[in-house]
Amino acid sequence: MRVAVVGGTGDFGLALAERLVDARHDVVIGSRDGARAAAKAAEIGAAGTVNEDAVRDADLVVLAVKAEAALATAESLAGQLGDVPVLIVASELRFTKQGVFPGEEEWSIAERTQALLRAPVVAGLHSLAAASLATGKAEGDALVCGDHPGAKDVALELAGALVTGRALDAGPLASARALEGMTAVIVNLNKRYRAHAGVRITGLP
């Protein structure tokens, strides 16, 4: 599978890209700075270029930019993306003295991204941390949701290469609201217990 990781020079994007290279996927890292993308990609045996070129001919685009840049980045690439499935991994969080809370928007970032694109959008990997992926597969399961069956199947295949457990179908794209909120819970756990928590779903065949 040819996977474009937009925002692949960041901690999460680069760790994710490295795990996909390990799984023998054809990976290209995208960035606004093509030279930086090429340099980072060379560290892990991938290709690197500007975002617009990275998404060309991809089978799946992972939007791994920070939450505050996700919508603008998706909109800027709408013309190049066409019908290529897009996997959103971002979560909108509010950091306060009392703890970390989900964002205040009614709709998830994934749903708002879908409103901007013709391409099918799926959401997932919200329980995976850059620190966990940086050293190998993340412990636990990966959850993916979406409304387009074909796009979701591609994202589930990718997710399965990133975790020690299973890649699981978590339902329609509206479930991204819960998955993004779960990120706040995991961040609070990590801060409280100084760990890198993940998620494992029990009771499934």
Coordinates of N, CA and C in Angstrom, one line a residue:
M1 N 0.8 -1.2 0.0 CA 0.0 0.0 0.0 C 0.9 1.2 0.0
R2 N 0.5 2.2 -0.8 CA 1.3 3.5 -0.8 C 0.5 4.5 0.1
V3 N 1.3 4.9 1.2 CA 0.7 5.7 2.2 C 1.4 7.0 2.3
A4 N 0.6 8.1 2.2 CA 1.2 9.5 2.4 C 0.9 9.9 3.8
V5 N 1.9 10.3 4.5 CA 1.8 10.8 5.9 C 2.0 12.3 5.9
V6 N 0.9 13.0 5.8 CA 1.0 14.5 5.8 C 1.2 15.0 7.2
G7 N 2.2 15.8 7.5 CA 2.6 16.1 8.8 C 3.6 15.0 9.4
G8 N 4.3 14.4 8.5 CA 5.1 13.2 8.8 C 6.4 13.6 9.5
T9 N 6.7 14.9 9.5 CA 8.0 15.3 10.2 C 7.8 15.5 11.7
G10 N 6.5 15.5 12.2 CA 6.2 15.6 13.6 C 6.5 14.3 14.3
D11 N 6.5 14.3 15.6 CA 6.8 13.1 16.4 C 5.8 12.0 16.1
F12 N 4.5 12.3 16.1 CA 3.6 11.2 15.8 C 3.7 10.7 14.4
G13 N 3.7 11.6 13.4 CA 3.7 11.3 12.0 C 5.0 10.5 11.7
L14 N 6.1 10.9 12.2 CA 7.4 10.2 11.9 C 7.4 8.8 12.5
A15 N 6.9 8.7 13.7 CA 6.9 7.3 14.3 C 6.0 6.4 13.6
L16 N 4.8 6.9 13.2 CA 3.8 6.1 12.4 C 4.4 5.7 11.1
A17 N 5.1 6.6 10.4 CA 5.7 6.3 9.1 C 6.8 5.3 9.3
E18 N 7.5 5.3 10.3 CA 8.6 4.3 10.5 C 8.0 2.9 10.7
R19 N 6.9 2.8 11.5 CA 6.3 1.5 11.7 C 5.7 1.0 10.4
L20 N 5.2 1.9 9.5 CA 4.7 1.4 8.2 C 5.8 1.0 7.3
V21 N 6.9 1.6 7.4 CA 8.1 1.2 6.6 C 8.5 -0.2 7.1
D22 N 8.5 -0.4 8.4 CA 8.8 -1.7 8.9 C 7.9 -2.8 8.4
A23 N 6.6 -2.4 8.2 CA 5.6 -3.3 7.7 C 5.6 -3.4 6.2
R24 N 6.6 -2.8 5.5 CA 6.9 -2.9 4.1 C 5.8 -2.2 3.2
H25 N 5.2 -1.2 3.8 CA 4.4 -0.3 3.0 C 5.3 0.7 2.3
D26 N 4.8 1.2 1.2 CA 5.5 2.3 0.4 C 5.0 3.6 1.0
V27 N 6.0 4.3 1.8 CA 5.6 5.4 2.6 C 6.3 6.7 2.0
V28 N 5.5 7.8 1.9 CA 6.0 9.1 1.6 C 5.6 10.1 2.6
I29 N 6.5 10.8 3.2 CA 6.3 11.8 4.2 C 6.0 13.2 3.5
G30 N 5.0 13.8 3.9 CA 4.7 15.1 3.4 C 4.8 16.2 4.4
S31 N 5.3 17.4 3.9 CA 5.4 18.6 4.8 C 5.3 19.8 3.9
R32 N 5.0 20.9 4.6 CA 5.1 22.2 3.8 C 6.5 22.5 3.4
D33 N 7.5 22.0 4.1 CA 8.9 22.2 3.8 C 9.4 20.9 3.2
G34 N 9.6 20.8 1.8 CA 9.9 19.6 1.2 C 11.3 19.1 1.6
A35 N 12.3 20.0 1.8 CA 13.6 19.6 2.2 C 13.6 18.9 3.5
R36 N 12.8 19.5 4.5 CA 12.7 18.9 5.8 C 12.1 17.5 5.7
A37 N 11.0 17.4 4.9 CA 10.4 16.1 4.7 C 11.4 15.1 4.1
A38 N 12.2 15.4 3.2 CA 13.1 14.5 2.6 C 14.2 14.1 3.6
A39 N 14.6 15.0 4.4 CA 15.6 14.7 5.4 C 15.1 13.8 6.5
K40 N 13.9 14.0 7.0 CA 13.3 13.2 8.0 C 13.0 11.8 7.4
A41 N 12.5 11.8 6.2 CA 12.2 10.5 5.5 C 13.4 9.6 5.4
A42 N 14.5 10.2 5.0 CA 15.7 9.5 4.8 C 16.2 8.7 6.1
E43 N 15.8 9.3 7.3 CA 16.2 8.6 8.5 C 15.5 7.3 8.7
I44 N 14.3 7.1 8.1 CA 13.6 5.9 8.3 C 13.4 5.0 7.0
G45 N 14.0 5.4 5.9 CA 13.9 4.7 4.7 C 12.7 4.9 3.9
A46 N 12.1 6.1 4.0 CA 10.9 6.5 3.3 C 11.3 7.6 2.3
A47 N 10.3 8.0 1.5 CA 10.5 9.2 0.6 C 9.9 10.4 1.3
G48 N 10.3 11.6 0.9 CA 9.7 12.8 1.5 C 9.7 13.9 0.5
T49 N 8.6 14.7 0.6 CA 8.4 15.8 -0.4 C 7.3 16.8 0.2
V50 N 7.0 17.8 -0.6 CA 5.9 18.7 -0.1 C 4.6 18.0 -0.1
N51 N 3.6 18.5 0.7 CA 2.3 17.8 0.9 C 1.6 17.5 -0.4
E52 N 1.6 18.5 -1.3 CA 0.8 18.4 -2.6 C 1.4 17.2 -3.4
D53 N 2.7 17.0 -3.4 CA 3.2 15.9 -4.2 C 3.1 14.6 -3.4
A54 N 3.2 14.6 -2.1 CA 3.1 13.4 -1.3 C 1.8 12.7 -1.5
V55 N 0.7 13.4 -1.6 CA -0.6 12.7 -1.7 C -0.9 12.2 -3.1
R56 N -0.1 12.6 -4.0 CA -0.4 12.1 -5.4 C -0.1 10.6 -5.5
D57 N -1.0 9.9 -6.1 CA -0.9 8.4 -6.3 C -0.9 7.6 -5.0
A58 N -1.3 8.2 -3.9 CA -1.4 7.4 -2.6 C -2.7 6.6 -2.6
D59 N -2.6 5.5 -1.9 CA -3.8 4.6 -1.7 C -4.5 5.1 -0.4
L60 N -3.8 5.8 0.5 CA -4.4 6.3 1.7 C -3.5 7.5 2.2
V61 N -4.2 8.5 2.6 CA -3.5 9.7 3.2 C -3.8 9.8 4.7
V62 N -2.7 9.8 5.5 CA -2.9 10.0 6.9 C -2.6 11.4 7.2
L63 N -3.6 12.1 7.8 CA -3.4 13.5 8.1 C -3.0 13.6 9.6
A64 N -1.6 13.7 9.7 CA -1.0 13.6 11.0 C -0.5 15.0 11.6
V65 N -1.1 16.0 11.1 CA -0.8 17.4 11.6 C -1.5 17.6 12.9
K66 N -1.1 18.7 13.6 CA -1.7 19.0 14.9 C -3.2 19.4 14.6
A67 N -4.0 19.2 15.7 CA -5.4 19.4 15.5 C -5.8 20.8 15.0
E68 N -5.1 21.8 15.5 CA -5.4 23.2 15.0 C -5.1 23.5 13.6
A69 N -4.3 22.6 12.9 CA -3.9 22.7 11.5 C -4.7 21.8 10.6
A70 N -5.4 20.8 11.2 CA -6.0 19.7 10.4 C -7.0 20.2 9.3
L71 N -7.9 21.1 9.7 CA -8.9 21.5 8.7 C -8.3 22.4 7.6
A72 N -7.4 23.3 7.9 CA -6.8 24.1 6.9 C -5.9 23.3 6.0
T73 N -5.2 22.3 6.5 CA -4.4 21.4 5.7 C -5.2 20.6 4.8
A74 N -6.3 20.0 5.3 CA -7.2 19.2 4.4 C -7.8 20.0 3.3
E75 N -8.2 21.2 3.6 CA -8.8 22.1 2.6 C -7.8 22.5 1.6
S76 N -6.6 22.7 2.0 CA -5.6 23.1 1.0 C -5.2 22.0 0.0
L77 N -5.5 20.7 0.4 CA -5.1 19.6 -0.4 C -6.3 19.0 -1.1
A78 N -7.5 19.6 -0.9 CA -8.7 19.0 -1.5 C -8.6 18.7 -3.0
G79 N -8.0 19.6 -3.7 CA -7.9 19.4 -5.2 C -7.0 18.2 -5.5
Q80 N -5.9 18.0 -4.8 CA -4.9 16.9 -5.0 C -5.5 15.6 -4.5
L81 N -6.3 15.6 -3.5 CA -6.7 14.3 -2.9 C -7.7 13.6 -3.8
G82 N -8.6 14.3 -4.4 CA -9.6 13.6 -5.2 C -10.5 12.7 -4.4
D83 N -10.4 11.4 -4.8 CA -11.2 10.4 -4.1 C -10.3 9.5 -3.1
V84 N -9.1 9.9 -2.9 CA -8.2 9.1 -2.1 C -8.7 9.2 -0.6
P85 N -8.8 8.0 0.1 CA -9.3 8.0 1.5 C -8.3 8.8 2.4
V86 N -8.9 9.5 3.3 CA -8.1 10.3 4.3 C -8.4 9.8 5.7
L87 N -7.3 9.4 6.4 CA -7.4 9.0 7.8 C -7.0 10.2 8.7
I88 N -8.0 10.6 9.6 CA -7.8 11.7 10.5 C -7.4 11.1 11.9
V89 N -6.3 11.5 12.4 CA -5.8 11.0 13.7 C -5.9 12.1 14.8
A90 N -6.2 13.3 14.5 CA -6.1 14.4 15.4 C -7.3 14.4 16.4
S91 N -7.0 15.0 17.6 CA -8.0 15.2 18.6 C -7.9 16.6 19.1
E92 N -9.1 17.3 19.2 CA -9.1 18.6 19.7 C -9.2 18.6 21.2
L93 N -8.2 19.1 21.9 CA -8.1 19.0 23.4 C -8.0 20.4 24.0
R94 N -8.5 20.5 25.3 CA -8.4 21.7 26.0 C -7.6 21.4 27.3
F95 N -6.5 22.1 27.5 CA -5.6 21.8 28.6 C -5.9 22.9 29.7
T96 N -6.2 22.4 30.9 CA -6.6 23.3 32.0 C -5.8 22.9 33.2
K97 N -5.9 23.7 34.3 CA -5.3 23.3 35.5 C -6.0 22.1 36.2
Q98 N -7.3 21.9 35.8 CA -8.0 20.8 36.4 C -7.8 19.5 35.6
G99 N -7.2 19.6 34.4 CA -7.0 18.4 33.6 C -7.2 18.7 32.1
V100 N -7.2 17.6 31.3 CA -7.4 17.8 29.9 C -8.8 17.4 29.5
F101 N -9.5 18.3 28.7 CA -10.9 18.1 28.4 C -11.0 18.0 26.8
P102 N -12.0 17.3 26.3 CA -12.3 17.3 24.9 C -12.6 18.7 24.4
G103 N -12.5 18.9 23.1 CA -12.8 20.2 22.5 C -14.3 20.5 22.7
E104 N -14.6 21.8 22.5 CA -16.0 22.2 22.7 C -16.9 22.2 21.5
E105 N -16.3 21.9 20.3 CA -17.1 21.8 19.1 C -18.1 20.6 19.1
E106 N -19.3 20.8 18.6 CA -20.2 19.7 18.5 C -19.8 18.5 17.7
W107 N -19.2 18.9 16.5 CA -18.7 17.9 15.6 C -17.2 17.6 15.7
S108 N -16.9 16.3 15.5 CA -15.5 15.9 15.6 C -14.7 16.6 14.4
I109 N -13.3 16.6 14.6 CA -12.5 17.1 13.5 C -12.7 16.3 12.3
A110 N -12.9 15.0 12.4 CA -13.1 14.1 11.3 C -14.3 14.5 10.5
E111 N -15.4 14.7 11.2 CA -16.7 15.1 10.6 C -16.6 16.4 9.9
R112 N -15.9 17.4 10.5 CA -15.7 18.7 9.9 C -14.8 18.6 8.7
T113 N -13.8 17.7 8.7 CA -13.0 17.5 7.5 C -13.7 16.9 6.4
Q114 N -14.6 15.9 6.7 CA -15.4 15.3 5.7 C -16.3 16.3 4.9
A115 N -16.7 17.4 5.7 CA -17.6 18.4 5.0 C -16.8 19.2 4.0
L116 N -15.4 19.2 4.1 CA -14.6 20.0 3.2 C -14.1 19.2 2.0
L117 N -14.2 17.9 2.1 CA -13.5 17.0 1.1 C -14.5 16.2 0.3
R118 N -14.2 15.9 -1.0 CA -14.9 14.9 -1.7 C -14.5 13.5 -1.3
A119 N -13.2 13.4 -0.9 CA -12.6 12.1 -0.6 C -13.3 11.6 0.7
P120 N -13.4 10.2 0.8 CA -14.0 9.6 2.0 C -13.0 9.8 3.2
V121 N -13.5 10.2 4.3 CA -12.7 10.4 5.5 C -13.0 9.3 6.6
V122 N -12.0 8.8 7.2 CA -12.1 7.9 8.3 C -11.3 8.5 9.4
A123 N -11.6 8.0 10.6 CA -10.9 8.5 11.8 C -10.4 7.3 12.6
G124 N -9.3 7.5 13.3 CA -8.8 6.4 14.1 C -7.4 6.7 14.7
L125 N -6.9 5.7 15.4 CA -5.6 5.7 16.0 C -5.5 6.7 17.2
H126 N -6.6 7.1 17.7 CA -6.6 8.1 18.8 C -6.0 7.7 20.1
S127 N -5.9 6.3 20.3 CA -5.4 5.8 21.5 C -3.9 5.5 21.4
L128 N -3.3 5.8 20.3 CA -1.8 5.5 20.1 C -1.0 6.8 20.3
A129 N 0.1 6.7 21.0 CA 1.0 7.8 21.3 C 2.2 7.7 20.5
A130 N 2.8 8.9 20.2 CA 4.1 8.9 19.5 C 5.2 8.2 20.2
A131 N 5.2 8.3 21.5 CA 6.3 7.7 22.3 C 6.1 6.1 22.2
S132 N 4.9 5.6 22.1 CA 4.7 4.2 22.0 C 5.2 3.7 20.7
L133 N 4.8 4.4 19.6 CA 5.1 4.0 18.3 C 6.6 4.1 17.9
A134 N 7.3 5.0 18.6 CA 8.7 5.3 18.3 C 9.6 4.1 18.6
T135 N 9.1 3.2 19.5 CA 10.0 2.1 19.8 C 9.5 0.7 19.3
G136 N 8.4 0.8 18.5 CA 7.9 -0.5 18.0 C 6.4 -0.4 17.9
K137 N 5.7 -1.5 17.7 CA 4.2 -1.5 17.7 C 3.7 -1.1 19.1
A138 N 2.6 -0.3 19.1 CA 2.0 0.1 20.3 C 1.2 -1.0 20.9
E139 N 1.3 -1.1 22.2 CA 0.5 -2.1 23.0 C -1.0 -1.8 22.9
G140 N -1.8 -2.9 22.7 CA -3.2 -2.7 22.7 C -3.8 -2.8 21.3
D141 N -5.1 -2.3 21.2 CA -5.8 -2.3 20.0 C -5.9 -0.9 19.4
A142 N -6.3 -0.9 18.1 CA -6.5 0.4 17.4 C -7.9 0.5 16.9
L143 N -8.6 1.6 17.1 CA -10.0 1.7 16.7 C -10.1 2.7 15.5
V144 N -10.9 2.3 14.6 CA -11.1 3.1 13.4 C -12.6 3.2 13.1
C145 N -13.1 4.4 12.7 CA -14.5 4.5 12.4 C -14.6 5.3 11.0
G146 N -15.8 5.1 10.4 CA -16.0 5.8 9.1 C -17.3 5.4 8.5
D147 N -17.7 6.1 7.5 CA -19.0 5.8 6.8 C -18.8 5.1 5.5
H148 N -17.5 5.1 4.9 CA -17.2 4.5 3.6 C -16.6 3.2 3.9
P149 N -17.2 2.0 3.5 CA -16.6 0.7 3.9 C -15.3 0.5 3.2
G150 N -15.1 0.9 2.0 CA -13.8 0.6 1.3 C -12.7 1.4 2.0
A151 N -12.9 2.7 2.3 CA -11.9 3.5 3.0 C -11.6 3.0 4.3
K152 N -12.6 2.5 5.0 CA -12.4 2.0 6.4 C -11.6 0.7 6.3
D153 N -11.8 -0.1 5.3 CA -11.0 -1.4 5.2 C -9.5 -1.0 5.0
V154 N -9.2 0.0 4.2 CA -7.9 0.4 4.0 C -7.2 0.9 5.2
A155 N -8.0 1.7 6.0 CA -7.5 2.3 7.2 C -7.3 1.2 8.3
L156 N -8.1 0.2 8.3 CA -8.0 -0.9 9.3 C -6.7 -1.8 8.9
E157 N -6.5 -1.9 7.6 CA -5.2 -2.6 7.2 C -4.0 -1.9 7.8
L158 N -4.0 -0.6 7.6 CA -2.9 0.2 8.1 C -2.8 0.1 9.6
A159 N -3.9 0.3 10.3 CA -3.9 0.2 11.7 C -3.4 -1.1 12.3
G160 N -3.6 -2.2 11.6 CA -3.2 -3.5 12.1 C -1.7 -3.6 12.1
A161 N -1.0 -2.8 11.3 CA 0.5 -2.8 11.3 C 1.1 -2.0 12.4
L162 N 0.3 -1.3 13.2 CA 0.8 -0.4 14.2 C 0.7 -0.9 15.6
V163 N -0.1 -1.9 15.9 CA -0.4 -2.3 17.2 C -0.1 -3.8 17.4
T164 N 0.1 -4.2 18.7 CA 0.3 -5.6 19.0 C -1.1 -6.3 19.0
G165 N -2.2 -5.6 19.2 CA -3.5 -6.2 19.3 C -4.2 -6.2 17.9
R166 N -5.4 -5.8 17.9 CA -6.2 -5.8 16.7 C -6.6 -4.4 16.2
A167 N -6.9 -4.3 14.9 CA -7.5 -3.1 14.4 C -9.0 -3.4 14.3
L168 N -9.8 -2.6 15.0 CA -11.2 -2.9 15.1 C -12.1 -1.8 14.5
D169 N -13.2 -2.2 13.9 CA -14.1 -1.3 13.3 C -15.1 -0.7 14.4
A170 N -14.9 0.6 14.7 CA -15.7 1.2 15.7 C -17.0 1.9 15.3
G171 N -17.4 1.6 14.0 CA -18.7 2.1 13.6 C -18.6 3.3 12.7
P172 N -19.7 4.1 12.6 CA -19.7 5.3 11.6 C -18.8 6.4 12.0
L173 N -18.6 7.4 11.1 CA -17.7 8.5 11.3 C -18.2 9.3 12.6
A174 N -19.4 9.3 12.9 CA -19.9 10.0 14.1 C -19.2 9.5 15.4
S175 N -18.7 8.2 15.3 CA -18.0 7.7 16.5 C -16.7 8.4 16.8
A176 N -16.3 9.2 15.8 CA -15.0 9.9 16.0 C -15.2 10.9 17.2
R177 N -16.4 11.4 17.5 CA -16.6 12.2 18.6 C -16.2 11.6 19.9
A178 N -16.5 10.3 20.0 CA -16.1 9.5 21.2 C -14.6 9.2 21.2
L179 N -14.1 8.9 20.0 CA -12.7 8.5 19.9 C -11.8 9.7 20.3
E180 N -12.2 10.9 19.8 CA -11.4 12.1 20.1 C -11.5 12.4 21.5
G181 N -12.7 12.3 22.1 CA -12.9 12.5 23.6 C -12.1 11.5 24.4
M182 N -11.9 10.3 23.9 CA -11.1 9.3 24.6 C -9.7 9.7 24.7
T183 N -9.2 10.5 23.7 CA -7.8 10.9 23.8 C -7.6 11.8 25.0
A184 N -8.6 12.6 25.4 CA -8.4 13.4 26.6 C -8.3 12.5 27.9
V185 N -9.1 11.4 27.9 CA -9.0 10.5 29.0 C -7.6 9.8 29.1
I186 N -7.1 9.4 27.9 CA -5.8 8.8 27.9 C -4.7 9.8 28.3
V187 N -4.8 11.0 27.9 CA -3.8 12.0 28.3 C -3.8 12.2 29.8
N188 N -5.0 12.3 30.3 CA -5.1 12.4 31.8 C -4.5 11.2 32.5
L189 N -4.8 10.0 32.0 CA -4.2 8.8 32.6 C -2.6 8.9 32.6
N190 N -2.1 9.3 31.4 CA -0.7 9.3 31.2 C 0.0 10.4 32.2
K191 N -0.7 11.5 32.3 CA -0.2 12.5 33.2 C -0.2 12.1 34.7
R192 N -1.3 11.4 35.1 CA -1.5 11.0 36.4 C -0.5 9.8 36.8
Y193 N -0.4 8.9 35.9 CA 0.4 7.7 36.2 C 1.8 7.7 35.5
R194 N 2.1 8.8 34.8 CA 3.4 8.9 34.1 C 3.7 7.6 33.3
A195 N 2.7 7.4 32.4 CA 2.8 6.2 31.6 C 2.4 6.5 30.1
H196 N 2.3 5.5 29.3 CA 1.9 5.6 27.9 C 0.7 4.7 27.7
A197 N -0.4 5.0 28.2 CA -1.6 4.2 28.2 C -2.1 3.9 26.8
G198 N -2.7 2.7 26.6 CA -3.4 2.4 25.4 C -4.7 1.8 25.7
V199 N -5.4 1.2 24.7 CA -6.7 0.7 24.8 C -6.7 -0.8 24.4
R200 N -7.3 -1.7 25.1 CA -7.5 -3.1 24.7 C -9.0 -3.4 24.9
I201 N -9.6 -3.8 23.8 CA -11.0 -4.2 23.9 C -11.2 -5.7 24.2
T202 N -12.0 -6.0 25.2 CA -12.2 -7.4 25.6 C -13.6 -7.8 25.2
G203 N -13.7 -9.1 25.2 CA -15.1 -9.7 25.0 C -15.5 -9.9 23.6
L204 N -14.6 -9.6 22.6 CA -14.9 -9.8 21.2 C -14.3 -11.1 20.7
P205 N -15.0 -11.8 19.8 CA -14.4 -13.1 19.3 C -13.1 -12.9 18.5

